Amino acid sequence: MNQQSICHAIVESLPYPVVFVDLDHTIRYVNRAARYHYGQERGLDGLVGRSIFDCHFEPASHERIRAVVEGFRRDAKEVFEKVSSRNLRAYISPVRTADGELIGYYERFELNQRIDKTER
């Protein structure tokens, strides 16, 4: 199994939606969890090749996404976006080549758990 196949299998195995978007704001990849979430739960099938703005309907979301990407162009790191209705923290993360060239971005999720200081 080659490295590309391994990476693809890892991303497909993640329990959270992953949507990769290029710098023209065109969706280029959605993993299995994203296909289910956006297709089955939200009725947004066939996202690959469509604009990210087809999923984010509010003009304020468009402005925020564009501003975040402009920050990535200036070498900004991952940005916290929100806590979702499913109690997941959402972040927008830049994707760069090995040479540091920005090629796009993706949204990543993690469970929004409260950490009890006595559990440390």
PDB file of C-alpha atoms in Angstrom, residues 43-108:
ATOM      1  CA  GLY A  43     -29.690  17.287   1.569  1.00  0.00           C
ATOM      2  CA  LEU A  44     -26.540  18.735   0.003  1.00  0.00           C
ATOM      3  CA  ASP A  45     -25.392  15.898  -2.269  1.00  0.00           C
ATOM      4  CA  GLY A  46     -22.679  16.206  -4.889  1.00  0.00           C
ATOM      5  CA  LEU A  47     -20.575  18.905  -3.251  1.00  0.00           C
ATOM      6  CA  VAL A  48     -17.321  18.156  -5.083  1.00  0.00           C
ATOM      7  CA  GLY A  49     -16.867  20.787  -7.780  1.00  0.00           C
ATOM      8  CA  ARG A  50     -19.296  23.229  -6.149  1.00  0.00           C
ATOM      9  CA  SER A  51     -18.524  26.437  -4.277  1.00  0.00           C
ATOM     10  CA  ILE A  52     -18.183  26.303  -0.494  1.00  0.00           C
ATOM     11  CA  PHE A  53     -20.622  29.199  -0.532  1.00  0.00           C
ATOM     12  CA  ASP A  54     -23.331  26.769  -1.698  1.00  0.00           C
ATOM     13  CA  CYS A  55     -23.106  25.301   1.841  1.00  0.00           C
ATOM     14  CA  HIS A  56     -22.616  28.532   3.763  1.00  0.00           C
ATOM     15  CA  PHE A  57     -25.674  30.537   2.805  1.00  0.00           C
ATOM     16  CA  GLU A  58     -25.230  33.696   4.876  1.00  0.00           C
ATOM     17  CA  PRO A  59     -23.276  36.602   3.354  1.00  0.00           C
ATOM     18  CA  ALA A  60     -21.554  37.079   6.720  1.00  0.00           C
ATOM     19  CA  SER A  61     -20.189  33.520   6.416  1.00  0.00           C
ATOM     20  CA  HIS A  62     -18.826  34.322   2.956  1.00  0.00           C
ATOM     21  CA  GLU A  63     -17.020  37.370   4.316  1.00  0.00           C
ATOM     22  CA  ARG A  64     -15.623  35.430   7.274  1.00  0.00           C
ATOM     23  CA  ILE A  65     -14.332  32.585   5.083  1.00  0.00           C
ATOM     24  CA  ARG A  66     -12.690  35.026   2.675  1.00  0.00           C
ATOM     25  CA  ALA A  67     -11.066  36.890   5.578  1.00  0.00           C
ATOM     26  CA  VAL A  68      -9.747  33.655   7.074  1.00  0.00           C
ATOM     27  CA  VAL A  69      -8.243  32.599   3.735  1.00  0.00           C
ATOM     28  CA  GLU A  70      -6.617  36.011   3.342  1.00  0.00           C
ATOM     29  CA  GLY A  71      -5.063  35.455   6.769  1.00  0.00           C
ATOM     30  CA  PHE A  72      -3.764  32.077   5.587  1.00  0.00           C
ATOM     31  CA  ARG A  73      -2.166  33.834   2.603  1.00  0.00           C
ATOM     32  CA  ARG A  74      -0.262  35.950   5.157  1.00  0.00           C
ATOM     33  CA  ASP A  75       0.846  32.745   6.937  1.00  0.00           C
ATOM     34  CA  ALA A  76      -1.891  32.604   9.593  1.00  0.00           C
ATOM     35  CA  LYS A  77      -2.450  29.293  11.333  1.00  0.00           C
ATOM     36  CA  GLU A  78      -5.645  27.384  12.109  1.00  0.00           C
ATOM     37  CA  VAL A  79      -8.654  29.521  13.098  1.00  0.00           C
ATOM     38  CA  PHE A  80     -11.432  28.614  15.549  1.00  0.00           C
ATOM     39  CA  GLU A  81     -14.765  28.962  13.786  1.00  0.00           C
ATOM     40  CA  LYS A  82     -17.571  27.961  16.176  1.00  0.00           C
ATOM     41  CA  VAL A  83     -19.117  25.322  18.390  1.00  0.00           C
ATOM     42  CA  SER A  84     -21.639  23.445  16.263  1.00  0.00           C
ATOM     43  CA  SER A  85     -25.150  22.380  17.187  1.00  0.00           C
ATOM     44  CA  ARG A  86     -23.665  18.902  17.804  1.00  0.00           C
ATOM     45  CA  ASN A  87     -21.290  20.320  20.435  1.00  0.00           C
ATOM     46  CA  LEU A  88     -18.277  20.036  18.155  1.00  0.00           C
ATOM     47  CA  ARG A  89     -15.597  22.698  17.957  1.00  0.00           C
ATOM     48  CA  ALA A  90     -15.024  23.666  14.339  1.00  0.00           C
ATOM     49  CA  TYR A  91     -11.730  25.029  13.038  1.00  0.00           C
ATOM     50  CA  ILE A  92     -10.642  26.152   9.579  1.00  0.00           C
ATOM     51  CA  SER A  93      -7.121  24.964   8.804  1.00  0.00           C
ATOM     52  CA  PRO A  94      -4.769  25.910   5.972  1.00  0.00           C
ATOM     53  CA  VAL A  95      -3.329  23.229   3.698  1.00  0.00           C
ATOM     54  CA  ARG A  96       0.177  23.899   2.454  1.00  0.00           C
ATOM     55  CA  THR A  97       2.622  21.998   0.269  1.00  0.00           C
ATOM     56  CA  ALA A  98       5.946  20.807   1.674  1.00  0.00           C
ATOM     57  CA  ASP A  99       7.391  24.107   0.377  1.00  0.00           C
ATOM     58  CA  GLY A 100       4.837  26.127   2.363  1.00  0.00           C
ATOM     59  CA  GLU A 101       2.656  27.135  -0.606  1.00  0.00           C
ATOM     60  CA  LEU A 102      -0.996  27.569   0.385  1.00  0.00           C
ATOM     61  CA  ILE A 103      -3.175  25.299  -1.783  1.00  0.00           C
ATOM     62  CA  GLY A 104      -6.466  25.414   0.117  1.00  0.00           C
ATOM     63  CA  TYR A 105      -8.151  24.863   3.449  1.00  0.00           C
ATOM     64  CA  TYR A 106     -10.367  22.451   5.320  1.00  0.00           C
ATOM     65  CA  GLU A 107     -12.737  22.490   8.242  1.00  0.00           C
ATOM     66  CA  ARG A 108     -11.874  20.201  11.123  1.00  0.00           C
TER      67      ARG A 108
END
